[in-house]
Amino acid sequence: MTTTATPTQTTTGIAQRLAEAARPFLAGDLPVRLQVWDGSVAGPEDAPLVVLRSPDALRRLLWHPGELGAAQAYVTGELDVPEQDGWDLDSALTHAFAVGAERGLSGPRLSPRALVDALRTASGLGVLSRPPAPPASQAQIKGRLHTLGRDRSAISHHYDLSNEFYSLILEPQMAYSCGYHATPDTPLEEAQRAKLDLVCTKLGLEPGMRMLDVGCGWGSLSLHAAEHFGARVTGVTIAAEQKKFIDARIAERGLQDRVEIRLQDYREVPERDHFDAVGSLEMGEHVGQANYPTYVSVLHRSVRPGGRVLVQQMSRQGRNGGKHPGGGPFIESFIAPDMHMRPVGETVQMFEAGGLEVRDVHAMREHYVLTVAGWIERFEANLPRLTELVGEEVVRVWRLYLVGGAMAFRDGRMGVDQILAVRPGAAHTLSPVRTW
C-alpha cells in the first residue's frame, strides 16, 4: 500500500459535512480520520486514515449501506485505507470493529430525521444518482442455488484465477486450508505438511489402502497420502485448472499408478462401500445447507463399513450460521458465492443423522490465524507479479479477504475443526487412546 501524508484539518468542506451527517448512524463522532476528494479532512488525528477518492464511494454506500458498499468502494480504489502513522488495513479494521462493538452498532441507524439529513447532504454533494456498476471482480452467479452448473460457476469464480496466482500465495504443496502449527513460528510449509500428516494419521492410512479425496483442490492431500502413506487415491474436483495442475504433478512424481484425479462433482461419485478412508478438506462449506445431508450421504456410502471419514471444515456461530452463514456480504459477493457455514455442533448432528459415528472433533481456530499470516506474507512479497496476473482490483479484493479472514478467526467470529467419524456396520481400527 502507498503511504499518505497526514492532511491538514479543515473546518469546512465535504469531510466535515459528512461527519455531521454520519453522527446519528455512528452514535457519535467519526472513529476514523476522513479525507475526501476535495482535500478536506475531519475526525481525530490519532485515528486510522480513510480516504474517499471519488463521489462514487458515497454512491455505493448509499445504495449498499455497510459492509458491501464499503467493500465495493475499497476494491475499486474509490475508498482507501493507506498505511500511515502505524495504522494499516488490519489495525484500522480492528479499530472499526472495536468502536462498533463499544457503541452497539449492528448496522446503519435509519431514523427518519437522520435519513432526511443524510439525503439532504447527499443531494447537496451531487451523489444522488443511479448506483455505480458493480466492480468487475464481484461474482455474477446465475441459476438455481447449488445446481451442478451454478456450483461449477461459483467454484470457477474463486479457483480458476490461475494456478500461478495461487502458487504465489500458498506454499509449494498448494494446501489451501488451515495448517497445523506446532508453534507460532512454525513455517507455513512445515505447518501444512504437519496438517497433512495429521489427516492421514487420523484416517489410519496404510500402504495399499484406498482413499477418496472429496474436493481435492490442488492435490496436497491426495499426493501426500500416496507419496508418504502409500495410499491409492481418487480425488475429485470441479475446477478444471486444479485438475490440470495435479495431473502434471502426478506425472512429475511418477504416481500414475497411485493417484487418479477426476473432474467430477461430489454428487457424481459412483463408488459404494469401496474406499477404506474418505477425506474432505474445507469443501463442505461449499455444498450449501440444503445439500449438506447429500454431502454426508456421499461420504457415508463411499467408505466401506468400518472405514473412517475426516472432514476439515470452517464454522460460524449462530443458529444455521446466523445472519450471514456465507461469511458476510463481502465474502459472499466477491470470494465464495453460495458458501454456507454453521456451528460445528450442528454439523456433527448432520453427520450423525447421516449414519456416521462421530469419534473426534478437533478445534483448530487459532491455527488459521497463523496460516493466513503466512499467506499474507507471501502475498505482499509477490505483489508485483500478482498484480500483473490479475490486476489491481483483484489484488485489492484479496488483500481485504486475507486480512478480514485472519481477523474473523482471531476474534472468534469463525472457527475451523477436524471432524473424524467412522461408518458403522463393521469393526473399526480406531484406537480409544489418541496418539495425536
Short mmCIF file of C-alpha atoms in Angstrom, two decimals:
data_model
loop_
_atom_site.label_atom_id
_atom_site.label_comp_id
_atom_site.label_asym_id
_atom_site.label_seq_id
_atom_site.Cartn_x
_atom_site.Cartn_y
_atom_site.Cartn_z
CA MET A 1 0.00 0.00 0.00
CA THR A 2 1.06 3.60 -0.51
CA THR A 3 1.78 5.92 2.36
CA THR A 4 -0.21 9.15 2.52
CA ALA A 5 0.97 12.20 4.40
CA THR A 6 -1.33 13.44 7.15
CA PRO A 7 -3.56 16.18 5.68
CA THR A 8 -4.28 19.42 7.47
CA GLN A 9 -7.53 19.59 9.45
CA THR A 10 -10.14 21.91 7.93
CA THR A 11 -13.35 23.12 9.49
CA THR A 12 -15.26 23.40 6.22
CA GLY A 13 -15.61 21.16 3.21
CA ILE A 14 -17.12 17.83 2.31
CA ALA A 15 -15.43 15.84 5.08
CA GLN A 16 -16.98 17.97 7.83
CA ARG A 17 -20.41 17.79 6.19
CA LEU A 18 -20.12 14.00 6.00
CA ALA A 19 -19.02 13.78 9.62
CA GLU A 20 -22.11 15.68 10.76
CA ALA A 21 -24.45 13.63 8.56
CA ALA A 22 -22.92 10.35 9.78
CA ARG A 23 -23.12 11.19 13.50
CA PRO A 24 -26.60 9.63 14.10
CA PHE A 25 -25.59 6.47 12.24
CA LEU A 26 -22.35 6.13 14.21
CA ALA A 27 -23.83 7.09 17.59
CA GLY A 28 -21.08 9.65 17.95
CA ASP A 29 -18.13 11.26 16.27
CA LEU A 30 -16.20 9.76 13.41
CA PRO A 31 -13.97 6.92 14.68
CA VAL A 32 -11.57 7.50 11.76
CA ARG A 33 -9.77 10.42 10.18
CA LEU A 34 -11.63 11.07 6.94
CA GLN A 35 -10.02 12.70 3.91
CA VAL A 36 -12.26 13.47 0.94
CA TRP A 37 -11.61 14.18 -2.75
CA ASP A 38 -11.79 17.96 -2.22
CA GLY A 39 -8.86 17.77 0.22
CA SER A 40 -10.95 18.40 3.33
CA VAL A 41 -10.41 16.35 6.49
CA ALA A 42 -12.47 15.51 9.55
CA GLY A 43 -12.05 13.22 12.52
CA PRO A 44 -9.40 12.60 15.21
CA GLU A 45 -5.76 12.98 14.24
CA ASP A 46 -4.69 9.79 16.03
CA ALA A 47 -7.23 7.54 14.24
CA PRO A 48 -6.67 5.48 11.09
CA LEU A 49 -6.96 7.45 7.84
CA VAL A 50 -9.77 6.65 5.42
CA VAL A 51 -9.58 8.36 2.03
CA LEU A 52 -12.59 8.85 -0.24
CA ARG A 53 -11.09 9.40 -3.67
CA SER A 54 -14.33 9.64 -5.63
CA PRO A 55 -18.01 10.55 -5.11
CA ASP A 56 -18.74 7.01 -6.34
CA ALA A 57 -17.61 5.75 -2.94
CA LEU A 58 -20.55 7.58 -1.35
CA ARG A 59 -22.91 6.40 -4.06
CA ARG A 60 -22.00 2.80 -3.31
CA LEU A 61 -22.51 3.34 0.42
CA LEU A 62 -25.90 4.94 -0.19
CA TRP A 63 -27.09 2.04 -2.32
CA HIS A 64 -25.43 -0.67 -0.21
CA PRO A 65 -25.00 0.68 3.35
CA GLY A 66 -22.49 -1.17 5.47
CA GLU A 67 -20.02 -3.87 4.50
CA LEU A 68 -20.91 -4.45 0.85
CA GLY A 69 -20.85 -0.80 -0.20
CA ALA A 70 -17.59 -0.18 1.65
CA ALA A 71 -16.04 -3.29 0.10
CA GLN A 72 -17.11 -2.27 -3.40
CA ALA A 73 -15.57 1.16 -2.91
CA TYR A 74 -12.38 -0.32 -1.47
CA VAL A 75 -11.71 -2.86 -4.22
CA THR A 76 -12.26 -0.23 -6.94
CA GLY A 77 -9.89 2.18 -5.18
CA GLU A 78 -12.61 4.77 -4.64
CA LEU A 79 -12.03 4.27 -0.91
CA ASP A 80 -8.60 3.57 0.55
CA VAL A 81 -7.05 2.87 3.94
CA PRO A 82 -3.40 3.86 3.46
CA GLU A 83 -0.64 2.76 5.76
CA GLN A 84 0.10 5.74 7.97
CA ASP A 85 1.37 6.50 11.47
CA GLY A 86 1.43 2.82 12.44
CA TRP A 87 -2.03 2.07 11.05
CA ASP A 88 -2.63 -0.48 8.31
CA LEU A 89 -5.71 -2.24 6.94
CA ASP A 90 -5.67 -4.87 9.71
CA SER A 91 -5.37 -2.42 12.61
CA ALA A 92 -7.83 0.01 11.00
CA LEU A 93 -10.50 -2.67 10.60
CA THR A 94 -9.81 -3.94 14.12
CA HIS A 95 -10.30 -0.39 15.41
CA ALA A 96 -13.56 -0.02 13.48
CA PHE A 97 -14.91 -3.33 14.84
CA ALA A 98 -13.98 -2.33 18.38
CA VAL A 99 -15.74 1.04 18.10
CA GLY A 100 -18.79 -0.63 16.59
CA ALA A 101 -18.96 -3.11 19.46
CA GLU A 102 -18.45 -0.37 22.07
CA ARG A 103 -21.24 1.75 20.59
CA GLY A 104 -23.56 -1.17 19.97
CA LEU A 105 -23.70 -0.64 16.22
CA SER A 106 -25.16 -3.57 14.31
CA GLY A 107 -25.96 -1.63 11.17
CA PRO A 108 -26.97 1.82 9.96
CA ARG A 109 -29.45 3.58 12.27
CA LEU A 110 -32.07 4.86 9.87
CA SER A 111 -34.20 7.18 12.00
CA PRO A 112 -36.45 9.41 9.87
CA ARG A 113 -34.59 12.59 10.86
CA ALA A 114 -31.17 11.05 10.23
CA LEU A 115 -32.32 9.70 6.89
CA VAL A 116 -33.66 13.07 5.76
CA ASP A 117 -30.45 14.84 6.81
CA ALA A 118 -28.31 12.21 5.08
CA LEU A 119 -30.32 12.51 1.88
CA ARG A 120 -30.11 16.30 2.01
CA THR A 121 -26.32 16.09 2.39
CA ALA A 122 -26.06 13.56 -0.42
CA SER A 123 -28.18 15.76 -2.67
CA GLY A 124 -26.05 18.78 -1.89
CA LEU A 125 -22.92 16.81 -2.81
CA GLY A 126 -24.46 15.65 -6.08
CA VAL A 127 -24.17 11.94 -5.27
CA LEU A 128 -27.86 11.04 -5.53
CA SER A 129 -27.91 9.07 -8.75
CA ARG A 130 -28.18 5.58 -10.11
CA PRO A 131 -25.80 3.12 -8.40
CA PRO A 132 -22.39 2.65 -9.99
CA ALA A 133 -21.92 -0.63 -11.85
CA PRO A 134 -20.74 -3.49 -9.64
CA PRO A 135 -16.96 -3.96 -9.65
CA ALA A 136 -15.73 -6.35 -12.34
CA SER A 137 -14.37 -8.62 -9.58
CA GLN A 138 -17.79 -9.09 -7.98
CA ALA A 139 -19.28 -12.51 -8.70
CA GLN A 140 -22.23 -12.71 -11.06
CA ILE A 141 -23.53 -16.23 -10.49
CA LYS A 142 -26.80 -17.28 -12.11
CA GLY A 143 -29.08 -20.28 -11.92
CA ARG A 144 -30.86 -22.17 -9.18
CA LEU A 145 -28.88 -22.49 -5.95
CA HIS A 146 -26.44 -25.43 -5.86
CA THR A 147 -27.36 -26.95 -9.18
CA LEU A 148 -24.37 -28.62 -10.83
CA GLY A 149 -23.93 -25.75 -13.27
CA ARG A 150 -24.19 -23.00 -10.68
CA ASP A 151 -21.76 -24.77 -8.34
CA ARG A 152 -19.24 -25.03 -11.17
CA SER A 153 -19.61 -21.30 -11.86
CA ALA A 154 -19.18 -20.42 -8.18
CA ILE A 155 -16.07 -22.58 -7.84
CA SER A 156 -14.64 -21.28 -11.11
CA HIS A 157 -15.04 -17.68 -9.94
CA HIS A 158 -12.75 -18.32 -6.99
CA TYR A 159 -10.38 -21.08 -8.03
CA ASP A 160 -9.71 -20.50 -11.72
CA LEU A 161 -7.82 -17.21 -11.36
CA SER A 162 -4.75 -19.21 -12.43
CA ASN A 163 -2.53 -21.81 -10.86
CA GLU A 164 0.37 -19.35 -10.84
CA PHE A 165 -1.69 -16.84 -8.85
CA TYR A 166 -2.31 -19.36 -6.09
CA SER A 167 1.26 -20.67 -6.19
CA LEU A 168 2.45 -17.18 -5.24
CA ILE A 169 0.26 -17.13 -2.11
CA LEU A 170 0.22 -20.76 -0.99
CA GLU A 171 3.30 -22.81 -0.10
CA PRO A 172 4.77 -25.40 -2.51
CA GLN A 173 2.30 -28.14 -1.52
CA MET A 174 -0.53 -25.80 -2.61
CA ALA A 175 -2.57 -26.58 0.51
CA TYR A 176 -5.45 -24.10 0.57
CA SER A 177 -6.75 -24.91 4.04
CA CYS A 178 -5.77 -24.41 7.66
CA GLY A 179 -2.32 -25.69 8.62
CA TYR A 180 -1.22 -27.27 11.90
CA HIS A 181 1.33 -25.02 13.63
CA ALA A 182 3.44 -26.57 16.38
CA THR A 183 4.49 -23.06 17.43
CA PRO A 184 3.67 -19.53 16.25
CA ASP A 185 7.00 -19.53 14.44
CA THR A 186 6.42 -22.76 12.50
CA PRO A 187 7.00 -22.03 8.79
CA LEU A 188 3.91 -22.27 6.60
CA GLU A 189 5.20 -25.20 4.53
CA GLU A 190 6.04 -27.18 7.67
CA ALA A 191 2.63 -26.43 9.20
CA GLN A 192 0.83 -27.63 6.07
CA ARG A 193 2.90 -30.80 5.96
CA ALA A 194 2.06 -31.41 9.63
CA LYS A 195 -1.65 -30.94 8.85
CA LEU A 196 -1.48 -33.48 6.02
CA ASP A 197 0.35 -35.95 8.27
CA LEU A 198 -2.31 -35.40 10.93
CA VAL A 199 -5.16 -36.06 8.49
CA CYS A 200 -3.56 -39.21 7.10
CA THR A 201 -2.79 -40.46 10.61
CA LYS A 202 -6.35 -39.87 11.80
CA LEU A 203 -7.63 -41.73 8.73
CA GLY A 204 -5.34 -44.65 9.65
CA LEU A 205 -3.83 -44.82 6.15
CA GLU A 206 -1.50 -47.70 5.36
CA PRO A 207 0.13 -48.82 2.10
CA GLY A 208 -2.41 -50.08 -0.41
CA MET A 209 -5.46 -48.58 1.27
CA ARG A 210 -7.97 -46.85 -0.98
CA MET A 211 -8.74 -43.22 -0.16
CA LEU A 212 -11.25 -40.77 -1.65
CA ASP A 213 -10.36 -37.06 -1.51
CA VAL A 214 -13.58 -35.06 -1.94
CA GLY A 215 -12.87 -31.57 -3.23
CA CYS A 216 -9.16 -32.28 -3.67
CA GLY A 217 -8.04 -28.73 -4.50
CA TRP A 218 -4.53 -28.69 -5.95
CA GLY A 219 -3.91 -32.19 -4.67
CA SER A 220 -1.97 -31.56 -1.48
CA LEU A 221 -3.77 -34.33 0.45
CA SER A 222 -4.05 -36.72 -2.50
CA LEU A 223 -0.35 -36.51 -3.33
CA HIS A 224 0.76 -36.60 0.31
CA ALA A 225 -1.35 -39.67 1.09
CA ALA A 226 0.08 -41.50 -1.93
CA GLU A 227 3.73 -40.44 -1.50
CA HIS A 228 4.12 -40.68 2.27
CA PHE A 229 1.47 -43.22 3.33
CA GLY A 230 1.34 -45.49 0.26
CA ALA A 231 -2.39 -44.98 -0.30
CA ARG A 232 -4.18 -45.43 -3.62
CA VAL A 233 -6.07 -42.18 -4.01
CA THR A 234 -9.02 -40.98 -6.04
CA GLY A 235 -9.52 -37.22 -5.93
CA VAL A 236 -12.49 -35.26 -7.28
CA THR A 237 -12.70 -31.57 -8.17
CA ILE A 238 -14.94 -29.43 -10.37
CA ALA A 239 -12.18 -26.86 -11.05
CA ALA A 240 -10.53 -27.61 -14.39
CA GLU A 241 -7.40 -25.59 -13.54
CA GLN A 242 -6.88 -27.67 -10.41
CA LYS A 243 -7.12 -31.00 -12.24
CA LYS A 244 -4.65 -29.78 -14.85
CA PHE A 245 -2.21 -28.79 -12.11
CA ILE A 246 -2.49 -32.06 -10.17
CA ASP A 247 -2.19 -34.23 -13.28
CA ALA A 248 1.11 -32.52 -14.07
CA ARG A 249 2.41 -33.18 -10.55
CA ILE A 250 1.30 -36.82 -10.73
CA ALA A 251 3.32 -37.25 -13.91
CA GLU A 252 6.35 -35.43 -12.46
CA ARG A 253 6.39 -37.70 -9.40
CA GLY A 254 5.57 -40.94 -11.18
CA LEU A 255 2.37 -41.51 -9.22
CA GLN A 256 0.10 -42.51 -12.12
CA ASP A 257 -0.47 -45.93 -10.58
CA ARG A 258 -1.48 -44.48 -7.19
CA VAL A 259 -3.41 -41.22 -7.85
CA GLU A 260 -6.37 -40.60 -10.13
CA ILE A 261 -7.98 -37.15 -10.33
CA ARG A 262 -11.47 -36.79 -11.76
CA LEU A 263 -13.22 -33.65 -12.95
CA GLN A 264 -16.36 -34.68 -11.12
CA ASP A 265 -18.94 -33.25 -8.75
CA TYR A 266 -19.07 -34.98 -5.37
CA ARG A 267 -22.67 -35.98 -6.11
CA GLU A 268 -21.50 -37.93 -9.15
CA VAL A 269 -19.03 -40.20 -7.29
CA PRO A 270 -20.33 -43.67 -8.23
CA GLU A 271 -18.47 -45.94 -5.78
CA ARG A 272 -20.33 -47.53 -2.88
CA ASP A 273 -18.82 -49.35 0.10
CA HIS A 274 -15.50 -49.07 -1.71
CA PHE A 275 -12.94 -46.79 -0.06
CA ASP A 276 -11.09 -47.55 3.16
CA ALA A 277 -11.00 -43.86 4.07
CA VAL A 278 -12.51 -40.58 2.88
CA GLY A 279 -11.05 -37.12 3.45
CA SER A 280 -12.53 -33.73 2.58
CA LEU A 281 -10.66 -30.55 3.48
CA GLU A 282 -12.67 -27.32 3.60
CA MET A 283 -15.03 -28.35 0.82
CA GLY A 284 -18.18 -28.98 2.88
CA GLU A 285 -18.72 -25.22 3.25
CA HIS A 286 -19.44 -25.02 -0.48
CA VAL A 287 -22.21 -27.61 -0.76
CA GLY A 288 -24.95 -25.49 0.83
CA GLN A 289 -27.27 -26.04 3.76
CA ALA A 290 -29.95 -27.93 1.84
CA ASN A 291 -27.41 -30.20 0.15
CA TYR A 292 -25.33 -30.97 3.24
CA PRO A 293 -27.25 -34.18 4.01
CA THR A 294 -26.48 -35.27 0.43
CA TYR A 295 -22.79 -34.50 1.01
CA VAL A 296 -22.82 -36.60 4.20
CA SER A 297 -24.59 -39.44 2.38
CA VAL A 298 -21.87 -39.45 -0.29
CA LEU A 299 -19.18 -39.68 2.39
CA HIS A 300 -21.14 -42.48 4.11
CA ARG A 301 -21.85 -44.57 1.02
CA SER A 302 -18.36 -44.15 -0.47
CA VAL A 303 -16.49 -45.58 2.51
CA ARG A 304 -16.72 -49.23 3.47
CA PRO A 305 -18.33 -50.23 6.78
CA GLY A 306 -15.73 -49.71 9.50
CA GLY A 307 -13.88 -47.14 7.39
CA ARG A 308 -13.02 -43.64 8.57
CA VAL A 309 -14.15 -40.24 7.33
CA LEU A 310 -12.38 -36.97 8.13
CA VAL A 311 -13.80 -33.57 7.26
CA GLN A 312 -11.96 -30.33 7.98
CA GLN A 313 -14.47 -27.50 7.84
CA MET A 314 -14.97 -23.88 8.80
CA SER A 315 -17.76 -22.91 11.18
CA ARG A 316 -19.73 -19.81 12.05
CA GLN A 317 -21.68 -19.01 15.19
CA GLY A 318 -25.45 -18.56 15.39
CA ARG A 319 -28.23 -20.98 14.55
CA ASN A 320 -27.73 -22.18 10.99
CA GLY A 321 -24.75 -19.85 10.68
CA GLY A 322 -26.53 -16.69 11.82
CA LYS A 323 -27.44 -13.76 9.59
CA HIS A 324 -24.50 -14.32 7.22
CA PRO A 325 -23.68 -18.05 7.03
CA GLY A 326 -21.57 -17.36 3.97
CA GLY A 327 -19.18 -15.16 5.96
CA GLY A 328 -20.67 -11.72 5.29
CA PRO A 329 -21.66 -9.60 2.28
CA PHE A 330 -18.06 -9.14 1.06
CA ILE A 331 -17.09 -12.82 1.15
CA GLU A 332 -20.42 -13.88 -0.31
CA SER A 333 -20.20 -11.35 -3.17
CA PHE A 334 -16.52 -11.40 -4.08
CA ILE A 335 -14.88 -14.59 -2.83
CA ALA A 336 -17.08 -17.63 -2.26
CA PRO A 337 -20.62 -17.24 -3.60
CA ASP A 338 -23.15 -19.64 -2.08
CA MET A 339 -20.85 -20.76 0.75
CA HIS A 340 -22.65 -21.85 3.93
CA MET A 341 -21.18 -22.32 7.40
CA ARG A 342 -22.84 -23.24 10.68
CA PRO A 343 -21.81 -24.03 14.28
CA VAL A 344 -19.72 -27.18 14.49
CA GLY A 345 -22.32 -28.78 16.75
CA GLU A 346 -24.94 -28.55 14.01
CA THR A 347 -22.54 -30.16 11.55
CA VAL A 348 -21.89 -33.01 13.99
CA GLN A 349 -25.64 -33.54 14.26
CA MET A 350 -25.88 -33.78 10.47
CA PHE A 351 -23.08 -36.36 10.42
CA GLU A 352 -24.91 -38.44 12.98
CA ALA A 353 -28.24 -38.06 11.16
CA GLY A 354 -26.48 -39.32 8.03
CA GLY A 355 -25.42 -42.54 9.75
CA LEU A 356 -21.81 -41.74 10.66
CA GLU A 357 -20.47 -42.18 14.19
CA VAL A 358 -18.51 -39.09 15.21
CA ARG A 359 -15.43 -40.09 17.21
CA ASP A 360 -13.39 -36.91 17.47
CA VAL A 361 -13.77 -33.13 17.00
CA HIS A 362 -10.53 -31.15 16.92
CA ALA A 363 -10.86 -27.33 17.09
CA MET A 364 -8.10 -25.51 15.18
CA ARG A 365 -9.26 -21.88 15.06
CA GLU A 366 -6.03 -20.35 16.36
CA HIS A 367 -4.04 -22.26 13.76
CA TYR A 368 -5.88 -20.48 10.96
CA VAL A 369 -4.68 -17.07 12.18
CA LEU A 370 -1.10 -18.29 11.72
CA THR A 371 -1.83 -19.92 8.37
CA VAL A 372 -3.38 -16.77 6.94
CA ALA A 373 -0.46 -14.73 8.28
CA GLY A 374 1.82 -16.91 6.16
CA TRP A 375 -0.38 -16.37 3.11
CA ILE A 376 -0.36 -12.59 3.66
CA GLU A 377 3.42 -12.58 3.91
CA ARG A 378 3.73 -14.38 0.57
CA PHE A 379 1.01 -12.21 -0.97
CA GLU A 380 2.80 -8.97 -0.12
CA ALA A 381 6.20 -10.36 -1.16
CA ASN A 382 4.84 -11.32 -4.59
CA LEU A 383 2.60 -8.29 -5.08
CA PRO A 384 4.12 -7.04 -8.37
CA ARG A 385 3.66 -10.38 -10.13
CA LEU A 386 0.20 -10.91 -8.64
CA THR A 387 -0.83 -7.50 -9.96
CA GLU A 388 0.48 -8.42 -13.42
CA LEU A 389 -1.57 -11.62 -13.36
CA VAL A 390 -4.96 -10.36 -12.13
CA GLY A 391 -4.86 -6.56 -11.98
CA GLU A 392 -5.07 -4.06 -9.16
CA GLU A 393 -8.76 -4.60 -8.38
CA VAL A 394 -8.47 -8.34 -7.75
CA VAL A 395 -5.32 -7.72 -5.70
CA ARG A 396 -7.34 -5.35 -3.51
CA VAL A 397 -10.09 -7.98 -3.20
CA TRP A 398 -7.56 -10.50 -1.98
CA ARG A 399 -5.87 -8.15 0.47
CA LEU A 400 -9.25 -7.42 2.07
CA TYR A 401 -10.12 -11.12 2.01
CA LEU A 402 -6.92 -12.26 3.70
CA VAL A 403 -6.82 -9.50 6.30
CA GLY A 404 -10.52 -9.86 7.11
CA GLY A 405 -10.26 -13.65 7.29
CA ALA A 406 -7.41 -13.56 9.77
CA MET A 407 -9.41 -11.16 11.94
CA ALA A 408 -12.52 -13.40 11.85
CA PHE A 409 -10.57 -16.40 13.14
CA ARG A 410 -8.60 -14.33 15.64
CA ASP A 411 -11.75 -12.80 17.11
CA GLY A 412 -13.80 -16.00 17.13
CA ARG A 413 -16.38 -15.00 14.51
CA MET A 414 -15.31 -18.07 12.53
CA GLY A 415 -13.78 -21.39 13.52
CA VAL A 416 -12.35 -24.45 11.83
CA ASP A 417 -12.50 -28.04 13.02
CA GLN A 418 -11.49 -31.56 12.01
CA ILE A 419 -14.39 -33.98 12.46
CA LEU A 420 -13.38 -37.65 12.48
CA ALA A 421 -16.09 -40.29 12.07
CA VAL A 422 -16.44 -43.97 11.24
CA ARG A 423 -19.11 -45.78 9.28
CA PRO A 424 -20.88 -48.35 11.45
CA GLY A 425 -21.54 -51.89 10.24
CA ALA A 426 -18.14 -53.48 10.78
CA ALA A 427 -15.32 -53.34 13.28
CA HIS A 428 -13.12 -50.24 13.02
CA THR A 429 -9.46 -49.93 13.92
CA LEU A 430 -9.65 -46.54 15.62
CA SER A 431 -7.90 -46.77 18.97
CA PRO A 432 -9.76 -45.47 22.05
CA VAL A 433 -6.42 -43.89 23.07
CA ARG A 434 -5.49 -40.92 20.87
CA THR A 435 -1.92 -40.57 19.63
CA TRP A 436 -2.36 -37.13 18.10
#
